[in-house]
mmCIF file of C-alpha atoms in Angstrom:
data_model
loop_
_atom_site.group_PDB
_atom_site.id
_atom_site.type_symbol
_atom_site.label_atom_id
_atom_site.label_comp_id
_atom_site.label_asym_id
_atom_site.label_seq_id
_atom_site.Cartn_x
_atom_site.Cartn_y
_atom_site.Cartn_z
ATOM 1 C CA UNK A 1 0.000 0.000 0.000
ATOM 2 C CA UNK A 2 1.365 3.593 -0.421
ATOM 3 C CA UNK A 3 1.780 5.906 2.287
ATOM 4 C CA UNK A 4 -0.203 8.832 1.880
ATOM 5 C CA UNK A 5 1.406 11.920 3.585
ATOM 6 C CA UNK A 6 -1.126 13.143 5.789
ATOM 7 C CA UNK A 7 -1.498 16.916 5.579
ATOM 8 C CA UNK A 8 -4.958 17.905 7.160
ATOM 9 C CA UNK A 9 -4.851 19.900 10.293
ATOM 10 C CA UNK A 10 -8.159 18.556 12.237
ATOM 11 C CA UNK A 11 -12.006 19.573 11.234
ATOM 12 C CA UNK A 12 -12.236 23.488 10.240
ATOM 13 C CA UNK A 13 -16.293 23.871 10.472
ATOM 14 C CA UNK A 14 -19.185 20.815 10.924
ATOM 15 C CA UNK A 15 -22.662 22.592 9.111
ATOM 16 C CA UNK A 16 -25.952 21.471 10.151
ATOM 17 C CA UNK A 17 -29.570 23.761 9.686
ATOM 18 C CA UNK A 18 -31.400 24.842 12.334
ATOM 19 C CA UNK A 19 -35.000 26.759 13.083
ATOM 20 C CA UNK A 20 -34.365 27.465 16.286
ATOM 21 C CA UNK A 21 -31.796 30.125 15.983
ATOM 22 C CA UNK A 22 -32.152 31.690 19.181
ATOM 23 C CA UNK A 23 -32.041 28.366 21.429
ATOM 24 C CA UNK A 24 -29.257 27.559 19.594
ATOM 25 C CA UNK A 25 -27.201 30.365 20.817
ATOM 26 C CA UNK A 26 -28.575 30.141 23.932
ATOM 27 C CA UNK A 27 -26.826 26.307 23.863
ATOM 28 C CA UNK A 28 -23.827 26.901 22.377
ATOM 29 C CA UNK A 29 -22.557 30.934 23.286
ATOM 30 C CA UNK A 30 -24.664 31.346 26.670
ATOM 31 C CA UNK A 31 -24.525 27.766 28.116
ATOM 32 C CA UNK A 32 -21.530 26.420 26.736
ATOM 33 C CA UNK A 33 -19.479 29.203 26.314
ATOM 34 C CA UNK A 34 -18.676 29.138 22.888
ATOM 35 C CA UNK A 35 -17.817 32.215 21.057
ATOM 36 C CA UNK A 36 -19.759 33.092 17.809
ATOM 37 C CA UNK A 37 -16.437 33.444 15.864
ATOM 38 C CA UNK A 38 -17.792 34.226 12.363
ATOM 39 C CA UNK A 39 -21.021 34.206 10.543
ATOM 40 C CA UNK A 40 -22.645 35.292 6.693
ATOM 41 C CA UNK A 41 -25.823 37.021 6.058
ATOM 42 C CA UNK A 42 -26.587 35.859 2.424
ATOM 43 C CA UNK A 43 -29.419 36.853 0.248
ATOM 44 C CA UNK A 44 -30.451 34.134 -1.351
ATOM 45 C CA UNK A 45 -29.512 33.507 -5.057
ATOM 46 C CA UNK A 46 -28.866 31.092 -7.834
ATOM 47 C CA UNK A 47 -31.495 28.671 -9.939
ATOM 48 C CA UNK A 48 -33.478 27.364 -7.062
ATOM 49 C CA UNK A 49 -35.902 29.447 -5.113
ATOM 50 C CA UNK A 50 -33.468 29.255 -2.250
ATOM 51 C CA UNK A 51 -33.995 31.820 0.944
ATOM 52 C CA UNK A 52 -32.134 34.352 2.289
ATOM 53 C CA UNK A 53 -30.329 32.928 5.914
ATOM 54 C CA UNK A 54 -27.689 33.104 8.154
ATOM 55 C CA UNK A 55 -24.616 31.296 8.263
ATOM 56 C CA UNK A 56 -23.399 31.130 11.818
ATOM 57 C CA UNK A 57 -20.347 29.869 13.631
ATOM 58 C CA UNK A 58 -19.115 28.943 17.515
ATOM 59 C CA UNK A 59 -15.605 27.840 17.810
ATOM 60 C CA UNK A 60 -15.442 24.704 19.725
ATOM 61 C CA UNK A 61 -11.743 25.337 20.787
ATOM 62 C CA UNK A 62 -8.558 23.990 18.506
ATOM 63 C CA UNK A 63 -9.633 26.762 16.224
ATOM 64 C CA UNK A 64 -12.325 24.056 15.212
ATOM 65 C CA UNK A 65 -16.036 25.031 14.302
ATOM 66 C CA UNK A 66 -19.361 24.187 14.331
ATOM 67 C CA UNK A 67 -21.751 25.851 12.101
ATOM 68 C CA UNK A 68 -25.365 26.184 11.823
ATOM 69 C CA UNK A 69 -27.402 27.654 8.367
ATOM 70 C CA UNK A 70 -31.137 29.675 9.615
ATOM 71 C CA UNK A 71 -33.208 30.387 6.518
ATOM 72 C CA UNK A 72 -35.581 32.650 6.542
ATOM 73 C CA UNK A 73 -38.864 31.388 5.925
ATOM 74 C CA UNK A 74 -38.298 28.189 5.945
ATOM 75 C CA UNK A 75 -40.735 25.672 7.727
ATOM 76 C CA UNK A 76 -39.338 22.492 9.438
ATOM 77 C CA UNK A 77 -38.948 19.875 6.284
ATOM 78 C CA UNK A 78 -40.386 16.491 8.202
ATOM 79 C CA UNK A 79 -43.150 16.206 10.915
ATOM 80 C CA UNK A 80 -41.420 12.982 12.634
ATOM 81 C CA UNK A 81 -41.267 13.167 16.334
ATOM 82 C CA UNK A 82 -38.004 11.358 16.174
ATOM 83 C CA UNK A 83 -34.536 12.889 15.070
ATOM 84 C CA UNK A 84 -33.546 16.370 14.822
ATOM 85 C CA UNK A 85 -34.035 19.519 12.336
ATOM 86 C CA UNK A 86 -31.942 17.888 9.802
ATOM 87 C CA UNK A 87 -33.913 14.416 9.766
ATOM 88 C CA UNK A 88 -37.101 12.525 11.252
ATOM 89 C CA UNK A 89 -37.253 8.987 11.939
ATOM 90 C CA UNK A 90 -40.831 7.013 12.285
ATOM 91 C CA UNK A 91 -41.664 4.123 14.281
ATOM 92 C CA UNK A 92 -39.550 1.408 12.451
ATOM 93 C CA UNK A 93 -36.004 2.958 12.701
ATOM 94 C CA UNK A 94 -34.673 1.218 15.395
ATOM 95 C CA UNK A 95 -33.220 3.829 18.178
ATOM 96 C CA UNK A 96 -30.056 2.473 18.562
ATOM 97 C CA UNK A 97 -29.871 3.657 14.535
ATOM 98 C CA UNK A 98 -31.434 7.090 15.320
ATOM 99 C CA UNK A 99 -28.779 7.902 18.312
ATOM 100 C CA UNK A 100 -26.006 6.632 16.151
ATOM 101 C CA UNK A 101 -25.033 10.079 14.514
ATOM 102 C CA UNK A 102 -23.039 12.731 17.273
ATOM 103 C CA UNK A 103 -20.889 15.005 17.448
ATOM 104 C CA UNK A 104 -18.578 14.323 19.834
ATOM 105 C CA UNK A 105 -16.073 17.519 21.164
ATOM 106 C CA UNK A 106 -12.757 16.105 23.277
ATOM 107 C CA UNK A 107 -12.281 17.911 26.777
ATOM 108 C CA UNK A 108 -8.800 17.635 28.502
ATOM 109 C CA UNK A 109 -9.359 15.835 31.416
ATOM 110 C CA UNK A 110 -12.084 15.261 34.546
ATOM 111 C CA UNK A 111 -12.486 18.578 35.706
ATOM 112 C CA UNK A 112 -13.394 19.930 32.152
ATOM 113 C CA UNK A 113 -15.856 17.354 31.474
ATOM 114 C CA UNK A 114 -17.531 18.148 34.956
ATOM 115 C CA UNK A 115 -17.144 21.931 34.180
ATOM 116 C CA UNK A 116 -19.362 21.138 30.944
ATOM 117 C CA UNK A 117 -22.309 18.857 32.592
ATOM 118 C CA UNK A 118 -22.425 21.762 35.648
ATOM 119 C CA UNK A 119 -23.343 24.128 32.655
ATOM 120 C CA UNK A 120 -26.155 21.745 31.096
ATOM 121 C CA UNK A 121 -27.241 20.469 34.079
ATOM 122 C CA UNK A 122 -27.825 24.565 34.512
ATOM 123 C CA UNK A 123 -29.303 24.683 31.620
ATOM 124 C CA UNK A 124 -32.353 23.700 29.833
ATOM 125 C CA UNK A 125 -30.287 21.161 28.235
ATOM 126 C CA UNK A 126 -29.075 19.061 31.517
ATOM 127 C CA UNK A 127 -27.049 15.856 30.704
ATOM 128 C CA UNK A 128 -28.838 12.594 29.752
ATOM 129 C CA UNK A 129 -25.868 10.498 30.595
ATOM 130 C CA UNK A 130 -22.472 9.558 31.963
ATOM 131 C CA UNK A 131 -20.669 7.250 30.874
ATOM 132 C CA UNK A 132 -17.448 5.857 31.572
ATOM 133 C CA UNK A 133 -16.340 3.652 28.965
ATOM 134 C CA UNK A 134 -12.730 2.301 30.559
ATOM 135 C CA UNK A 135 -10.803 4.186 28.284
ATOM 136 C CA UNK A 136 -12.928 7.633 27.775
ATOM 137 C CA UNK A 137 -15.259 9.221 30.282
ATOM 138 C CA UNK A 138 -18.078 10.589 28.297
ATOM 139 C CA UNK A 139 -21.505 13.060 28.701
ATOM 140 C CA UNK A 140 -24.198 13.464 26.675
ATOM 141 C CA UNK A 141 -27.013 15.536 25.813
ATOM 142 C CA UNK A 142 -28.986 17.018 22.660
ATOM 143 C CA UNK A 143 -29.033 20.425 21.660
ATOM 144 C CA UNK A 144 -32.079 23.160 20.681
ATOM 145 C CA UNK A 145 -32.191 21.060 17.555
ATOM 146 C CA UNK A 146 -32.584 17.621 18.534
ATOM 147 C CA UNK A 147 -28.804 17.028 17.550
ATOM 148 C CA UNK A 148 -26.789 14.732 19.855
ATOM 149 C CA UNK A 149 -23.855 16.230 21.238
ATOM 150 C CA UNK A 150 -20.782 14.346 23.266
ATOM 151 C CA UNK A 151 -18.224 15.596 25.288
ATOM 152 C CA UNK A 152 -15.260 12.773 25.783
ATOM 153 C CA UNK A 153 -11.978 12.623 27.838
ATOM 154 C CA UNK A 154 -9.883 10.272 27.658
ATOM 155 C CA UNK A 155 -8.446 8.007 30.863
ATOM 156 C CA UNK A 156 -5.335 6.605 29.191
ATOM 157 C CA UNK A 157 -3.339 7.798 25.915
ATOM 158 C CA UNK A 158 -4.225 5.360 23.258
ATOM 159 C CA UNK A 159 -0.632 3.134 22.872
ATOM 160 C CA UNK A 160 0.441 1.815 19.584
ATOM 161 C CA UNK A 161 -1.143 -1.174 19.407
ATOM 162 C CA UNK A 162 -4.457 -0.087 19.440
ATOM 163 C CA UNK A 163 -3.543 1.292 16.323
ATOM 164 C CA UNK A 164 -2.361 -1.821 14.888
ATOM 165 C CA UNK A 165 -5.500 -3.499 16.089
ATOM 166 C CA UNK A 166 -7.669 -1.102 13.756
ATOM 167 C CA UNK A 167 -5.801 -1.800 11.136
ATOM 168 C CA UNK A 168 -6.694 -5.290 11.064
ATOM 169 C CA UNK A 169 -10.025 -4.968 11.889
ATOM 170 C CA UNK A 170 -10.343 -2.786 8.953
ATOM 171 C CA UNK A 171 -8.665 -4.821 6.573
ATOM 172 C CA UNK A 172 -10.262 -8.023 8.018
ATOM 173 C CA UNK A 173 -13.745 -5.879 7.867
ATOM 174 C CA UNK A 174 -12.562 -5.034 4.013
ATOM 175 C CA UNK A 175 -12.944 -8.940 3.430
ATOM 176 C CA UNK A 176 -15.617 -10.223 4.529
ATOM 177 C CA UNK A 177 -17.794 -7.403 3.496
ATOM 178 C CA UNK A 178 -16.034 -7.942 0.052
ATOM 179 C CA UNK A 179 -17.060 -11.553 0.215
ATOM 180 C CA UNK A 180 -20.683 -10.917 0.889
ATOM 181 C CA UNK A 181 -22.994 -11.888 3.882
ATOM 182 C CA UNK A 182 -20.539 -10.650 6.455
ATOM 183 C CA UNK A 183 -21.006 -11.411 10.267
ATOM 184 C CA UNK A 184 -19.521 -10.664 12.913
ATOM 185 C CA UNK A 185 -18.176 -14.200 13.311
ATOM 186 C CA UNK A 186 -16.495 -14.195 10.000
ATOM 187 C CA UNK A 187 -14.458 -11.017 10.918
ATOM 188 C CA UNK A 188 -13.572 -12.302 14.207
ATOM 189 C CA UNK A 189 -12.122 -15.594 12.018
ATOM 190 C CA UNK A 190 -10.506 -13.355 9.623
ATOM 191 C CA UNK A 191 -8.784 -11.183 11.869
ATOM 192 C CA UNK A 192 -7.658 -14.004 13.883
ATOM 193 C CA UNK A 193 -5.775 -14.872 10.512
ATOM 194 C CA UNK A 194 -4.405 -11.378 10.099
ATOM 195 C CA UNK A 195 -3.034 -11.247 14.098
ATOM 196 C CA UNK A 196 -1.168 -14.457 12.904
ATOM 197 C CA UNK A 197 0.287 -13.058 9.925
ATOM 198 C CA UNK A 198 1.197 -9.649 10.597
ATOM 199 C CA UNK A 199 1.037 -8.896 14.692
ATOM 200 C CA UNK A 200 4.539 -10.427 15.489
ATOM 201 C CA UNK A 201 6.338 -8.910 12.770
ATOM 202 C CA UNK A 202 5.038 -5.033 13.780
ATOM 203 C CA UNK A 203 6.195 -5.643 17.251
ATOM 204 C CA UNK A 204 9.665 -6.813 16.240
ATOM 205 C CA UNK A 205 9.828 -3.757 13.503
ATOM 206 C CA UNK A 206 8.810 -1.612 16.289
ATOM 207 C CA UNK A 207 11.468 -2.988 18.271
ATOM 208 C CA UNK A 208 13.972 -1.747 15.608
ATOM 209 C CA UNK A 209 12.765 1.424 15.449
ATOM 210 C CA UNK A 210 15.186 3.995 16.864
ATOM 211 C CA UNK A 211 15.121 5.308 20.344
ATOM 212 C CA UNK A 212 12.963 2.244 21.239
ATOM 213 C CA UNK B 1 -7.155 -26.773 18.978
ATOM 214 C CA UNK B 2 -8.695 -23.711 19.815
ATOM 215 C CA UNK B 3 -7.588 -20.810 19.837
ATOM 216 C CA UNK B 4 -8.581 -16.392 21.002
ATOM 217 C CA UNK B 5 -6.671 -13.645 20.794
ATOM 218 C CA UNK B 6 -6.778 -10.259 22.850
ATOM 219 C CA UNK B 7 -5.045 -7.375 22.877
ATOM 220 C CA UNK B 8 -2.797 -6.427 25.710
ATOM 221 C CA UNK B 9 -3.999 -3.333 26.731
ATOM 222 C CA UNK B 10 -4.716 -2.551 30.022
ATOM 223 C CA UNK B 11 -8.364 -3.212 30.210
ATOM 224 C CA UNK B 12 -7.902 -6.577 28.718
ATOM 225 C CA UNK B 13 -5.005 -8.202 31.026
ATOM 226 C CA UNK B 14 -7.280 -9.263 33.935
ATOM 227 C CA UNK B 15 -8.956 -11.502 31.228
ATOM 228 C CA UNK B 16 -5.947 -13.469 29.977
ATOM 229 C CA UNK B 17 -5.048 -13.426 33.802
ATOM 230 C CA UNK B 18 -8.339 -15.149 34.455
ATOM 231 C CA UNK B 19 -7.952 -17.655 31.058
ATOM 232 C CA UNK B 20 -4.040 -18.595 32.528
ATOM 233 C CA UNK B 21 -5.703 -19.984 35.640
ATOM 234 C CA UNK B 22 -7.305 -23.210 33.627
ATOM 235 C CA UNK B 23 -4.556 -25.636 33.523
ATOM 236 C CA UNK B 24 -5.795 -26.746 30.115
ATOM 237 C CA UNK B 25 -5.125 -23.216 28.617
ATOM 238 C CA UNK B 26 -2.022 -21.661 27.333
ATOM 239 C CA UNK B 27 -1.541 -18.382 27.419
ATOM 240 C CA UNK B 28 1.100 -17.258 24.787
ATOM 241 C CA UNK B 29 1.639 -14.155 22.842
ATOM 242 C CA UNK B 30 2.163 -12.939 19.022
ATOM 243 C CA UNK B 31 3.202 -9.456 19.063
ATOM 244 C CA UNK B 32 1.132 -7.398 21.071
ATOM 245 C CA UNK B 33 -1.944 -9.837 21.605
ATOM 246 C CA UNK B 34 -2.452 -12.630 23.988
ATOM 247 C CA UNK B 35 -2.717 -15.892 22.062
ATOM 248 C CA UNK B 36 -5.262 -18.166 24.217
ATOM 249 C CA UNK B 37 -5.226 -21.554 23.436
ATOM 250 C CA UNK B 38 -6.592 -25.347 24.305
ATOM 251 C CA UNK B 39 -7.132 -28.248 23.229
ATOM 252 C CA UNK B 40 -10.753 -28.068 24.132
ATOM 253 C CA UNK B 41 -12.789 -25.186 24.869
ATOM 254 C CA UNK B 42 -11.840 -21.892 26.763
ATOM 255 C CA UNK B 43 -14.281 -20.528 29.231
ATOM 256 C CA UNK B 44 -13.230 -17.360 30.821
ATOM 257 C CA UNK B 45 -15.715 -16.152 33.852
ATOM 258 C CA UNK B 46 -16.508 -12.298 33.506
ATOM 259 C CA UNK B 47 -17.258 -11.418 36.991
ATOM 260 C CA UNK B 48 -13.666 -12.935 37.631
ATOM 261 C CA UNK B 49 -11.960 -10.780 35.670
ATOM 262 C CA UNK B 50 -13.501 -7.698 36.723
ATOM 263 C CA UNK B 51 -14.286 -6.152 33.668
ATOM 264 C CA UNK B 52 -17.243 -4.068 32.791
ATOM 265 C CA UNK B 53 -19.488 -4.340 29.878
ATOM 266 C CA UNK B 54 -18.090 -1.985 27.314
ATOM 267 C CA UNK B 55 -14.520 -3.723 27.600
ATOM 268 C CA UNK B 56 -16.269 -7.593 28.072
ATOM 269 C CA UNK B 57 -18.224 -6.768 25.075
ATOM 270 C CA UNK B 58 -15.261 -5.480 23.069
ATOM 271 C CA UNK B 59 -12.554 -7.768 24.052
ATOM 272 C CA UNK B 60 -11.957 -10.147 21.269
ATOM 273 C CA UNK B 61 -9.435 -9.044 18.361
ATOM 274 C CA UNK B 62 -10.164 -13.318 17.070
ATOM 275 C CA UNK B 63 -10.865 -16.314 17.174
ATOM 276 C CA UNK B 64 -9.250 -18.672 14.445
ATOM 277 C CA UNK B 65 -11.118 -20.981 12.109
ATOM 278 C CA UNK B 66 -12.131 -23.680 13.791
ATOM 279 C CA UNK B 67 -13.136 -22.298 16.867
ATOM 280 C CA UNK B 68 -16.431 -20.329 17.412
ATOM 281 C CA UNK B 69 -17.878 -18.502 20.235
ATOM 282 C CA UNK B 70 -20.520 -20.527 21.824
ATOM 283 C CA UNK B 71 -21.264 -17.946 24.872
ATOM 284 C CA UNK B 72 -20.187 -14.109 25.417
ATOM 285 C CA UNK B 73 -22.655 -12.993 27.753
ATOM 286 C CA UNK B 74 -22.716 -11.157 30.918
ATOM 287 C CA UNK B 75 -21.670 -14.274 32.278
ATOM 288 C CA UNK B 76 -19.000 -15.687 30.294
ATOM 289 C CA UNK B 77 -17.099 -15.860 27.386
ATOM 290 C CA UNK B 78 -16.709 -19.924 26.220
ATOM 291 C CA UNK B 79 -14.904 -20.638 23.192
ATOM 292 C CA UNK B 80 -14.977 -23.931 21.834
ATOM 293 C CA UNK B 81 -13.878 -26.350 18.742
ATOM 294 C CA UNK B 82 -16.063 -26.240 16.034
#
């Protein structure tokens, strides 16, 4: 495989509609904390009949941002109960499916993560869970527009062989969805191959690296 | 022959730990996984090990062909010949 130099510096804005412009600043610059760091009034224009709105933007610390689109006018596009502005779910999505799509934002350690559930749990927005999951200590909660949000610390620094353990559980994944009828079975068995054939020779190559 | 593997990380060592204690199961390595192996099957008892659901659930990086998982409940995780 070639190696790809990797030249991206992290996520610069994440987009997502709203219709509840003011709750949403009330979430994100009164509750949170965030500062609106940029936004775009835009009359609408081009082919489609498409409405004037608001481009807005909070900075979610790295430099990183999270952006929401208000257009005037514009009434909420589904009537499902379930989901958020952007999508509605009805009563045969299953609702492990319909929490499966987050946004997760990373926190330095404990104190920070309890520093953002004492503002929800302020708020109108409290947390709806905490969960430690061994290695990251996560909270949860959904905004003004029904969108989940996470914040996540991690307990221990990922080491290098997690790394090398996604790697074969992608490539093993790669093959048995390649094959057809995958299972979770089959990628355990496949990856079991891959751990033989590869695992042994990355430690000793790591061994050989310098200043190791 | 049956045979698991898990990576050694530091959630996963009280399960290998646990697996070692059957006299009819190696515990070996390749790189940086536990290789788990016996003859017959391989029952490692959760509550023994300690570990909570997310890293129970999560633990196994494989299990080669001819072995399957039989149980990986709350319980226990049993490995066996196919």
């Amino acid at each position: 495989m070639t190696e790809l130099d990797h030249r991206v510096q992290g996520v610069d804005h994440t987009a997502f509609p709203t219709f509840d412009p003011a709750g949403t600043v009330r979430f994100y610059r009164d509750v949170l904390g965030f500062p609106v760091v940029h936004s775009i009034c835009a009359a609408g224009w081009g082919p489609e009949d498409h409405p004037d709105f608001i481009h807005f933007f909070f900075d979610i610390g790295n430099d990183d941002r999270i952006a929401f689109f208000y257009y005037f006018g514009l009434e909420p596009v589904h009537r499902h109960e379930r989901g958020d502005a952007y999508a509605g779910f009805g009563p045969d999505v299953p609702e492990f499916f319909v929490r499966s799509r987050h946004l997760a934002i990373h926190v330095g350690d404990e104190d920070d993560l309890l520093e953002y559930r004492r503002r929800l749990d302020a708020s109108s927005w409290p947390v709806e869970m905490q969960i430690k999951h061994e290695t990251i200590e996560s909270i949860y909660t959904h905004d003004p527009n029904g969108y989940m949000v996470e914040f996540t610390r991690a307990m221990r620094p990922v080491t290098p062989q997690e790394d090398l353990d996604a790697n074969l559980t992608i490539d093993a994944l790669l093959d048995v969805v390649g094959e057809g009828d995958p299972t979770f079975g089959k990628l355990l068995a496949r990856k079991a191959e891959l751990i033989v054939e590869r695992a042994a020779e990355w430690e000793l190559s790591r061994a050989g690296e310098p200043g190791r | 022959m049956t045979a698991l593997y898990v990576l050694d990380v530091p959630e996963n060592t009280p399960l290998a730990a646990v697996a070692a204690q059957d006299p009819a199961v190696t515990v070996g390595r390749i790189g940086p996984y536990f290789a788990i192996t016996a003859t017959g099957p391989i029952v490692i008892d959760r509550r023994a090990t300690g570990c909570r659901h997310a890293v129970w659930y999560s633990s196994v990086a494989g299990v080669a062909r001819g072995s399957r998982i039989t149980q990986h409940d709350k319980d226990a995780l049993r490995v066996e010949p196919v």
